[in-house]
Amino acid sequence: MTNLEVDFCGVKFRNPLVLASGILGVTGASFARTVEKGAGGITTKSIWKNPHPGHKNPTMFGNEHYFMNAVGLSDAGIKKAVSELGDYIPKRKAPLIVNIVGGKKSEFGDIAEAIDDLSVKPDLLEVNISCPNVEDELGKPFACSVSDAAEVTKLVRSKTQIPIILKLSPNVEDIVSIAKSVEEAGADGICAINTVGPGMRWNIDLRKPILANKVGGVSGPAIFPIAVKCVYDIYQAVKIPIIATGGVCTGRDALEIMMAGGTLVGVGTAVYYDGDDFWHKATDEISEWLKKEGIKNLSEIIGLFHKK
Amino acid sequence: MTCCSEHQHSINTEPQTFEITDFWEEAKDIRTFVFKGTLGSKPGQFCMLWIPGVDEKPFSIARDYDGEIWLTICKVGPATEKLFDMSKGAKVGMRGPFGHGFTVAKKKKIVLVGGGYGTAPLHFTGKRHAENSSDVTMIIGARSADLLIWVDQCEKSGFRTLVATNDGSRGTKGFTTHILEDLLKKESVDLVQTCGPEKMMKAIAQMCTEKGIECEVSIERYMKCGFGVCGQCVTESGEKMCQTGPCVKAQKALSYSDFGVYHRGPEGQKVEW
Ligand SMILES: Cc1cc2nc3c(=O)[nH]c(=O)nc-3n(C[C@H](O)[C@H](O)[C@H](O)COP(=O)(O)O)c2cc1C
């Protein structure tokens, strides 16, 4: 028997594949279903302090190479989240990562505090400082500046004992320096990467951008090489564990990005291609590969590419 | 890297361009629009219609054959207002078909029940049943005669067509559920399919389940993507209505604790029906 368990900041995951933020993450019923289908853990959609409307449709589309979205972080705010999470967390059958977002830095602190007040707390708190499709509204993401990223980390750190994970952007000159700064500021883990770009696509007959927001983050197969490189570089530079995310579509992809340095593997767009079947297909593929290689514990392969 | 296996939607979900070739009024603020082309839809499925520069919304498909797609649309917000201002020859974006449609199988006697603009996909459904030599009865309801849609086309297609209006301005005074209840007392029916207000569908689902009659309902939920990614249309069972639905078996729908009670708005908040 191969063992797919991994430990992330002291939290046990039965397998390393976690649903990435923003995909199917609106309701507790959705989380429960995704766990039932085989996900090792769940990340919620980004939660705001106050209700936030998001962009008009079209908000997303995909093709065989990539996926684009500009949902614009729609959310009903912390009140709805607290009631939804209050119901779900005590019943959860796999770890829950709550993802939070804010416009001003102080909002990150406020939401972290509200989440920390829950009678049953989530397992991990993920801090989204890297969404590329709300720049018109919020300006450059905090994940684009060493000092902003560190400031948000310190603030969230001061508000909760829950392990915190900072979600980083690939759309920066030097993701490694950002990773180091959040580690120093007290982050317990890193999630890399958020979507790439933003990018832009048009309908030539209508002469209109396809996404109502004109630009949107790119995810899916096309960004996998970028994600692997980011994870590889960050792993070398920090000691805290990484949720390796971006373009993972198969069990082999998951193995590759774990060997590059991921402890957990975030999966979003693969749901577009494979639906709920993704989870079992991927874990089966991982188990078979491990068996063939004679590896008993999946956790042995984390960062394997760096060992010489 | 391979990335794609069986999926319920085409792998490419970029909107395709379609031209409006015709339209007419069905009732006040309700029009049927004709687009040249096909999506290859089955009855009960839906598409996303993109009004460039405004918004994109889901619509059930009123017809998709003979090189034409028909959508029967009620003017309710900015996107549909813009659509109602468009002329023949104007271009829009469309993607789909999405979702699980109504079952079309060899059944002797089938009753289709439409309420309000929920009637839109039922003529298409009836047409497919008729091709299967099923005997089709339509029950169509609206608040008043001027809001009834698709009645004439159903009659023309040879479906027995029974009408209910709340104010009695046409057909039976009352609800579609009253007509159905009477009909089920007198006749033996093999399948009931319904699309309309959720409370009406819930009553029909309960009625049929009690009598042991096969029944399907079409569950409408707020949708962003239409293809199983955003999670906006998930019921309390955890199922995505854009893929498992919109058309589901009555027993399944009745097991959803939100069915006929509430749905979710654009930010995921609960909204009572
Ligand atoms: C439709 C969609 C919505 C997303 N929403 C969020 C979000 O609310 N918060 C967030 O931190 N990331 C969000 N993301 C980014 C993903 O969590 C993930 O980092 C990215 O898509 C790369 O992974 P993938 O290629 O597996 O999708 C979203 C991605 C998609 C495709």
XYZ file of C-alpha atoms and ligand atoms in Angstrom:
612
model
C 0.000 0.000 0.000
C 1.251 3.410 -0.908
C 0.676 6.208 1.543
C -0.485 9.503 0.005
C -0.661 11.369 3.307
C 1.202 14.632 3.679
C 1.632 16.973 6.611
C 1.311 20.713 6.038
C 1.961 23.039 9.003
C 0.928 20.234 11.332
C -2.309 19.521 9.463
C -2.697 16.016 8.034
C -4.044 15.663 4.476
C -5.057 12.166 3.282
C -3.723 13.152 -0.149
C -1.961 16.304 -1.364
C -4.552 17.465 -3.914
C -6.492 20.460 -2.633
C -9.208 22.376 -4.451
C -7.757 25.816 -5.297
C -9.538 28.995 -4.304
C -12.337 30.291 -6.527
C -13.331 27.014 -8.144
C -16.589 25.516 -6.812
C -15.886 27.322 -3.575
C -19.156 29.143 -2.941
C -20.997 26.836 -0.529
C -20.413 24.191 2.115
C -22.410 21.682 0.051
C -19.904 22.104 -2.759
C -16.926 21.535 -0.436
C -18.496 18.385 1.003
C -19.186 17.023 -2.464
C -15.631 17.705 -3.654
C -14.205 15.911 -0.610
C -16.548 12.994 -1.288
C -15.161 12.866 -4.826
C -11.636 12.475 -3.482
C -10.029 15.880 -2.892
C -7.503 15.875 -0.041
C -8.597 19.330 1.118
C -10.610 22.379 0.159
C -9.838 26.058 -0.242
C -12.758 28.493 -0.088
C -13.331 31.252 -2.575
C -11.757 34.520 -1.433
C -13.801 36.016 1.384
C -14.207 39.776 1.794
C -15.130 41.791 4.853
C -18.087 43.423 3.082
C -20.174 42.055 0.213
C -18.320 42.489 -3.068
C -20.136 42.270 -6.407
C -17.502 41.000 -8.863
C -17.464 41.586 -12.621
C -20.195 41.148 -15.204
C -20.262 38.090 -17.483
C -18.501 36.683 -19.446
C -16.263 36.065 -16.465
C -14.477 32.988 -17.771
C -13.859 30.657 -20.690
C -11.436 27.931 -21.642
C -9.928 26.030 -24.529
C -7.599 23.069 -24.833
C -4.565 25.129 -23.832
C -5.609 27.523 -21.129
C -8.433 29.094 -19.172
C -9.080 32.747 -18.455
C -11.128 34.331 -15.699
C -12.078 37.705 -14.362
C -14.680 36.807 -11.787
C -13.600 39.871 -9.841
C -13.771 38.163 -6.461
C -17.526 38.263 -5.970
C -18.489 37.378 -2.430
C -21.304 38.004 0.035
C -18.939 39.140 2.801
C -17.837 37.900 6.178
C -21.343 37.571 7.679
C -22.452 35.011 5.090
C -19.045 33.318 5.285
C -19.167 32.944 9.054
C -22.596 31.316 8.921
C -21.664 29.042 5.994
C -18.329 28.063 7.609
C -19.902 27.719 11.047
C -22.143 25.013 9.559
C -19.467 23.331 7.455
C -16.291 23.278 9.579
C -17.531 21.041 12.422
C -18.738 18.492 9.836
C -15.730 18.615 7.501
C -14.172 15.309 6.453
C -10.966 16.892 5.117
C -8.980 19.994 6.089
C -10.437 23.366 5.150
C -8.311 26.295 4.025
C -10.148 29.608 4.281
C -8.959 32.125 1.684
C -9.339 35.813 2.532
C -8.902 39.015 0.545
C -9.071 42.736 1.180
C -8.836 46.059 -0.584
C -7.075 47.968 2.159
C -4.480 46.205 4.288
C -6.545 46.700 7.435
C -9.372 44.642 5.918
C -7.132 41.561 5.870
C -6.693 41.967 9.622
C -10.427 42.410 10.190
C -11.366 39.248 8.293
C -8.599 37.220 9.927
C -9.996 38.316 13.292
C -13.557 37.319 12.331
C -12.358 33.897 11.150
C -10.327 33.474 14.328
C -13.536 34.092 16.333
C -15.257 31.007 14.874
C -15.928 28.451 17.615
C -14.508 25.709 15.407
C -11.639 27.203 13.436
C -10.555 26.259 9.917
C -7.299 24.338 9.567
C -5.391 26.951 7.601
C -5.838 30.547 6.532
C -4.755 31.520 3.012
C -4.177 35.190 2.326
C -4.865 36.239 -1.255
C -2.640 39.211 -2.048
C -2.238 38.291 -5.693
C -5.470 38.519 -7.717
C -4.632 40.043 -11.111
C -8.137 40.901 -12.287
C -9.159 43.573 -9.810
C -6.354 46.015 -10.598
C -8.729 48.691 -11.940
C -10.406 48.711 -8.568
C -7.573 47.965 -6.168
C -4.334 48.808 -7.962
C -1.314 46.516 -8.100
C -1.671 43.460 -5.864
C 0.256 43.568 -2.555
C 2.092 40.444 -3.752
C 3.974 42.713 -6.180
C 5.855 44.537 -3.436
C 8.231 43.082 -0.851
C 7.173 45.594 1.787
C 3.399 45.455 1.154
C 3.444 41.643 1.187
C 5.345 41.629 4.486
C 3.055 44.216 6.040
C -0.100 42.225 5.259
C 1.570 39.077 6.581
C 2.507 40.758 9.895
C -0.972 42.164 10.335
C -2.737 38.834 9.699
C -0.160 37.066 11.873
C -1.004 39.371 14.783
C -4.727 38.523 14.561
C -4.768 34.727 14.599
C -3.070 31.551 15.760
C -4.280 29.640 12.702
C -1.318 28.845 10.409
C -1.232 31.438 7.608
C -0.330 30.887 3.982
C 0.460 33.798 1.688
C -0.726 33.339 -1.903
C 1.810 34.807 -4.293
C 1.680 36.184 -7.811
C 3.870 34.990 -10.687
C 3.487 38.417 -12.289
C 6.504 39.928 -10.550
C 10.139 40.408 -11.333
C 11.358 38.275 -8.464
C 8.910 35.960 -6.704
C 11.716 34.586 -4.515
C 12.284 37.882 -2.749
C 8.552 38.157 -2.041
C 8.533 34.608 -0.685
C 11.442 35.388 1.612
C 9.822 38.575 2.865
C 6.562 36.859 3.842
C 8.490 34.048 5.522
C 10.393 36.587 7.576
C 7.163 38.415 8.408
C 5.695 35.275 9.967
C 4.008 33.274 7.199
C 3.719 29.542 7.928
C 3.391 28.568 4.292
C 3.237 29.837 0.724
C 0.757 29.190 -2.039
C 2.217 29.674 -5.507
C 0.934 30.626 -7.981
C -2.156 32.696 -8.582
C -3.203 33.231 -12.198
C -0.767 34.586 -14.774
C -1.008 37.870 -16.655
C -3.462 39.374 -16.795
C -4.082 38.388 -20.397
C -6.561 39.600 -22.992
C -8.631 37.919 -25.704
C -11.060 39.427 -28.245
C -13.917 38.224 -30.409
C -12.947 39.464 -33.861
C -16.507 39.450 -35.304
C -17.895 41.548 -32.489
C -14.692 43.568 -31.938
C -15.175 43.125 -28.212
C -12.966 41.678 -25.498
C -14.395 38.300 -24.457
C -14.145 38.968 -20.734
C -16.394 41.790 -19.530
C -13.438 43.006 -17.476
C -11.383 43.115 -20.696
C -8.445 41.403 -18.978
C -8.262 38.287 -16.842
C -5.935 35.843 -15.148
C -4.668 32.886 -17.163
C -4.738 29.412 -15.629
C -4.703 25.804 -16.816
C -2.194 23.705 -18.816
C -0.380 26.666 -20.399
C 0.813 28.036 -17.041
C 2.085 24.729 -15.663
C 5.735 25.378 -16.698
C 5.607 28.797 -15.019
C 4.178 27.282 -11.833
C 6.853 24.559 -11.736
C 9.619 27.167 -12.078
C 8.156 29.421 -9.374
C 7.753 26.512 -6.948
C 11.256 25.239 -7.739
C 12.812 28.647 -7.057
C 10.803 29.338 -3.896
C 11.594 25.891 -2.452
C 15.301 26.646 -2.674
C 14.935 29.977 -0.906
C 12.580 29.338 2.032
C 11.982 26.721 4.750
C 8.191 26.993 4.968
C 6.067 24.552 2.934
C 4.422 25.368 -0.390
C 0.964 24.713 -1.850
C 2.107 24.256 -5.446
C -0.631 25.551 -7.725
C -0.983 26.317 -11.406
C -1.936 24.198 -14.386
C -1.877 20.823 -12.656
C -4.159 18.578 -14.725
C -2.976 15.015 -14.074
C -1.441 12.839 -11.384
C 1.920 13.059 -13.159
C 1.725 16.866 -13.122
C 1.109 16.697 -9.370
C 4.125 14.436 -8.870
C 6.316 16.765 -10.949
C 5.381 19.916 -9.070
C 5.815 18.133 -5.718
C 9.310 17.080 -6.741
C 9.927 20.715 -7.635
C 9.029 21.592 -4.042
C 5.288 21.455 -3.396
C 4.005 19.788 -0.218
C 0.380 20.239 -1.205
C -0.859 20.645 -4.773
C -3.579 23.192 -5.562
C -5.941 22.235 -8.361
C -8.392 24.603 -10.000
C -8.764 24.564 -13.764
C -8.455 20.756 -14.031
C -12.050 20.707 -12.808
C -12.970 22.417 -16.084
C -11.458 19.578 -18.079
C -12.298 16.561 -15.930
C -15.090 17.637 -13.590
C -15.442 15.704 -10.333
C -13.632 12.733 -11.889
C -10.317 14.549 -11.641
C -9.671 13.649 -7.999
C -9.856 9.893 -8.237
C -8.162 9.736 -11.603
C -5.221 11.761 -10.313
C -4.818 9.944 -6.987
C -4.997 6.582 -8.771
C -2.317 7.722 -11.192
C -0.117 8.912 -8.318
C -0.524 5.635 -6.403
C 0.301 3.556 -9.433
C 3.420 5.540 -10.204
C 4.641 5.277 -6.616
C 4.048 1.536 -6.632
C 5.956 1.155 -9.886
C 8.859 3.155 -8.452
C 8.786 1.277 -5.159
C 8.146 4.424 -3.109
C 6.015 3.790 -0.016
C 5.387 7.316 1.211
C 4.450 10.103 -1.145
C 5.947 12.693 1.202
C 9.423 11.317 0.375
C 9.267 12.911 -3.070
C 8.720 16.506 -1.924
C 11.589 18.591 -3.306
C 13.231 15.526 -4.865
C 14.584 17.512 -7.847
C 16.738 19.519 -5.466
C 18.502 16.474 -3.986
C 21.814 15.556 -5.503
C 0.838 16.527 -21.025
C -2.652 15.287 -21.676
C -5.375 17.116 -19.973
C -8.716 16.218 -21.309
C -11.091 13.323 -21.045
C -14.847 12.990 -21.035
C -16.446 16.333 -20.324
C -19.986 17.532 -20.357
C -19.198 20.639 -22.353
C -17.110 21.221 -25.420
C -13.470 21.805 -24.531
C -13.657 25.242 -26.108
C -16.029 27.589 -24.323
C -15.132 30.806 -26.128
C -18.382 32.434 -27.248
C -19.174 31.891 -30.943
C -20.709 34.644 -33.052
C -24.367 34.383 -34.099
C -26.587 36.738 -36.082
C -30.135 37.685 -35.134
C -32.168 36.878 -38.234
C -35.680 37.465 -36.910
C -37.732 38.139 -33.794
C -41.349 38.674 -32.736
C -43.386 39.468 -29.649
C -44.785 36.507 -27.740
C -46.342 38.672 -25.039
C -45.638 41.982 -23.351
C -41.866 42.188 -22.825
C -41.383 38.625 -24.078
C -39.856 38.018 -27.500
C -38.626 35.030 -29.420
C -35.299 35.688 -31.172
C -34.074 33.605 -34.084
C -30.360 33.047 -34.666
C -28.856 31.443 -37.754
C -26.962 28.224 -37.035
C -27.055 25.423 -34.505
C -25.580 24.475 -31.175
C -26.698 20.871 -31.510
C -28.852 21.166 -28.398
C -31.270 18.718 -26.871
C -34.516 19.976 -25.344
C -34.122 21.276 -21.796
C -30.502 22.308 -22.275
C -29.457 25.947 -22.058
C -26.976 28.336 -23.628
C -25.159 31.446 -22.457
C -26.122 34.481 -24.540
C -23.597 37.310 -24.567
C -24.782 40.808 -25.306
C -21.409 42.408 -26.035
C -20.548 45.277 -23.745
C -23.382 44.522 -21.320
C -23.567 41.031 -19.824
C -24.028 37.342 -20.559
C -26.950 35.306 -19.195
C -28.246 31.723 -19.364
C -31.352 30.976 -21.468
C -33.107 27.725 -22.086
C -33.206 26.776 -25.737
C -36.673 27.076 -27.283
C -35.693 25.372 -30.525
C -32.552 24.159 -32.252
C -33.191 22.523 -35.615
C -33.565 23.358 -39.320
C -30.553 25.663 -39.106
C -32.153 27.962 -36.541
C -31.798 28.534 -32.820
C -34.748 30.142 -31.050
C -34.616 31.762 -27.632
C -37.748 33.107 -25.935
C -36.596 35.930 -23.714
C -38.278 38.132 -21.134
C -37.021 41.706 -20.742
C -35.839 41.822 -17.155
C -32.531 43.679 -16.888
C -29.758 45.554 -18.696
C -28.675 42.641 -20.925
C -32.164 41.806 -22.157
C -33.041 45.509 -22.514
C -30.057 45.907 -24.827
C -31.081 42.780 -26.739
C -34.605 44.182 -27.237
C -33.006 47.289 -28.797
C -31.054 45.232 -31.346
C -32.220 44.829 -34.943
C -32.122 41.958 -37.408
C -28.577 41.409 -38.614
C -27.065 42.348 -35.233
C -24.469 39.968 -33.872
C -24.182 38.445 -30.426
C -22.071 35.778 -28.761
C -23.366 32.391 -27.691
C -21.920 29.279 -26.092
C -23.359 25.945 -25.233
C -25.356 23.826 -25.212
C -24.848 23.213 -21.509
C -26.479 21.003 -18.946
C -28.625 17.945 -18.819
C -31.901 18.207 -20.758
C -35.251 16.446 -20.451
C -35.395 12.705 -21.052
C -36.736 11.818 -24.482
C -37.745 8.161 -24.462
C -40.513 6.023 -25.870
C -43.477 6.734 -23.567
C -47.122 6.471 -24.440
C -48.523 9.516 -22.762
C -46.535 12.569 -21.769
C -47.681 15.773 -20.055
C -45.548 18.917 -20.189
C -46.331 21.715 -17.741
C -45.010 25.253 -18.302
C -45.469 28.251 -16.026
C -44.690 31.797 -17.185
C -41.619 31.992 -19.400
C -40.678 28.510 -18.171
C -42.908 27.369 -21.029
C -40.180 28.361 -23.509
C -38.295 25.016 -23.804
C -41.374 22.777 -23.717
C -42.522 23.025 -27.354
C -39.070 21.800 -28.456
C -39.379 19.005 -25.895
C -42.881 18.092 -27.099
C -41.711 18.051 -30.692
C -39.027 15.457 -29.891
C -41.562 13.353 -27.971
C -43.980 13.533 -30.902
C -41.256 12.274 -33.237
C -41.128 9.274 -30.904
C -44.889 8.792 -31.448
C -45.696 9.795 -27.876
C -49.036 11.420 -27.154
C -48.196 14.934 -25.897
C -50.358 17.162 -23.695
C -49.249 20.722 -22.875
C -50.451 22.556 -19.804
C -49.481 26.205 -20.048
C -50.057 28.761 -17.314
C -49.533 32.460 -16.749
C -50.914 35.191 -14.529
C -53.202 36.461 -17.296
C -54.006 35.817 -20.968
C -51.663 38.542 -22.240
C -48.697 36.812 -20.573
C -49.265 33.368 -22.087
C -46.573 32.220 -24.501
C -46.184 29.412 -27.039
C -49.871 28.391 -26.839
C -50.563 28.835 -30.575
C -47.424 26.999 -31.691
C -48.288 24.087 -29.398
C -51.787 23.895 -30.821
C -50.444 24.129 -34.368
C -48.033 21.278 -33.667
C -51.008 19.116 -32.728
C -50.377 18.914 -28.982
C -53.483 18.857 -26.836
C -53.039 22.255 -25.166
C -54.687 23.190 -21.867
C -54.400 26.711 -20.498
C -54.655 28.150 -16.989
C -54.578 31.803 -15.970
C -54.691 33.089 -12.426
C -57.390 35.636 -13.315
C -59.363 33.380 -15.646
C -58.817 35.658 -18.651
C -58.139 32.556 -20.754
C -58.644 28.869 -20.149
C -59.196 27.512 -16.656
C -59.131 30.040 -13.817
C -56.442 28.894 -11.427
C -53.115 27.157 -11.668
C -51.518 24.609 -13.969
C -51.354 22.305 -10.956
C -55.182 22.205 -10.786
C -55.419 21.112 -14.423
C -52.719 18.498 -13.898
C -54.374 17.160 -10.751
C -57.704 16.710 -12.577
C -56.025 15.149 -15.565
C -54.096 12.632 -13.467
C -57.366 11.538 -11.846
C -58.875 10.669 -15.217
C -55.996 9.545 -17.389
C -53.003 7.336 -17.072
C -49.812 9.319 -17.707
C -46.314 7.891 -18.151
C -44.164 10.992 -17.792
C -44.592 14.568 -16.583
C -41.974 17.206 -17.340
C -42.178 20.749 -16.028
C -40.425 24.086 -16.250
C -41.549 27.216 -14.451
C -41.682 28.819 -11.004
C -39.978 26.553 -8.490
C -42.913 26.416 -6.096
C -45.151 25.234 -8.959
C -42.605 22.580 -9.950
C -42.290 21.437 -6.347
C -46.063 20.951 -6.106
C -46.000 18.973 -9.367
C -43.020 16.907 -8.254
C -44.801 15.998 -5.007
C -48.059 15.203 -6.797
C -46.349 12.876 -9.276
C -44.134 11.210 -6.694
C -47.155 10.404 -4.516
C -48.894 8.862 -7.493
C -45.806 7.011 -8.645
C -45.647 8.874 -11.962
C -42.248 9.562 -13.478
C -41.535 13.297 -13.381
C -38.715 15.703 -14.255
C -38.309 19.345 -13.270
C -36.009 22.043 -14.643
C -34.173 23.803 -11.838
C -33.021 27.352 -12.505
C -30.109 28.665 -10.488
C -27.924 31.737 -10.796
C -25.146 30.864 -13.203
C -21.865 32.493 -13.998
C -19.982 30.038 -16.149
C -22.517 27.369 -17.142
C -19.866 24.639 -17.295
C -19.097 23.483 -13.783
C -16.312 25.765 -12.577
C -17.743 28.700 -10.629
C -19.879 26.733 -8.174
C -22.602 29.353 -8.192
C -25.457 26.995 -9.145
C -24.722 24.203 -6.669
C -27.727 22.904 -4.688
C -27.541 21.791 -1.060
C -26.841 18.279 -2.364
C -23.563 19.609 -3.757
C -24.673 19.025 -7.351
C -24.078 21.610 -10.081
C -27.327 22.501 -11.772
C -25.422 23.531 -14.913
C -24.290 19.907 -15.371
C -26.394 17.508 -13.289
C -29.330 19.835 -14.093
C -31.137 21.858 -15.062
C -33.462 18.904 -15.744
C -33.494 16.398 -12.884
C -35.829 13.674 -11.702
C -38.536 14.831 -9.292
C -37.393 12.544 -6.484
C -33.894 13.913 -6.729
C -35.120 17.523 -6.731
C -37.311 16.845 -3.685
C -34.246 15.580 -1.826
C -32.552 18.993 -2.236
C -33.330 20.970 0.914
C -33.235 24.223 -1.087
C -35.658 23.081 -3.832
C -38.704 25.354 -3.800
C -37.300 27.212 -0.783
C -34.331 29.344 -1.821
C -31.645 29.851 -4.422
C -28.410 31.824 -4.346
C -27.673 35.288 -5.678
C -24.626 36.535 -7.575
C -22.466 36.680 -4.444
C -23.594 33.297 -3.150
C -26.100 34.668 -0.632
C -29.351 32.789 -0.019
C -32.463 34.289 -1.660
C -35.913 32.882 -0.868
C -38.217 32.039 -3.756
C -12.558 30.757 -12.091
C -11.402 31.013 -11.171
C -11.617 31.750 -10.009
C -10.558 32.014 -9.135
N -10.805 32.707 -7.982
C -9.806 32.865 -7.067
C -10.070 33.477 -5.809
O -11.199 33.866 -5.473
N -9.023 33.634 -4.947
C -7.757 33.184 -5.237
O -6.870 33.318 -4.397
N -7.495 32.581 -6.424
C -8.487 32.414 -7.345
N -8.213 31.777 -8.543
C -6.845 31.282 -8.819
C -6.695 29.790 -8.515
O -6.907 29.526 -7.141
C -5.328 29.253 -8.934
O -4.327 29.913 -8.189
C -5.032 29.446 -10.419
O -6.204 29.258 -11.187
C -3.960 28.517 -10.954
O -4.293 27.151 -10.782
P -5.022 26.236 -11.913
O -4.259 26.370 -13.180
O -5.028 24.863 -11.321
O -6.402 26.784 -12.039
C -9.251 31.537 -9.445
C -9.067 30.802 -10.619
C -10.111 30.524 -11.485
C -9.853 29.726 -12.732
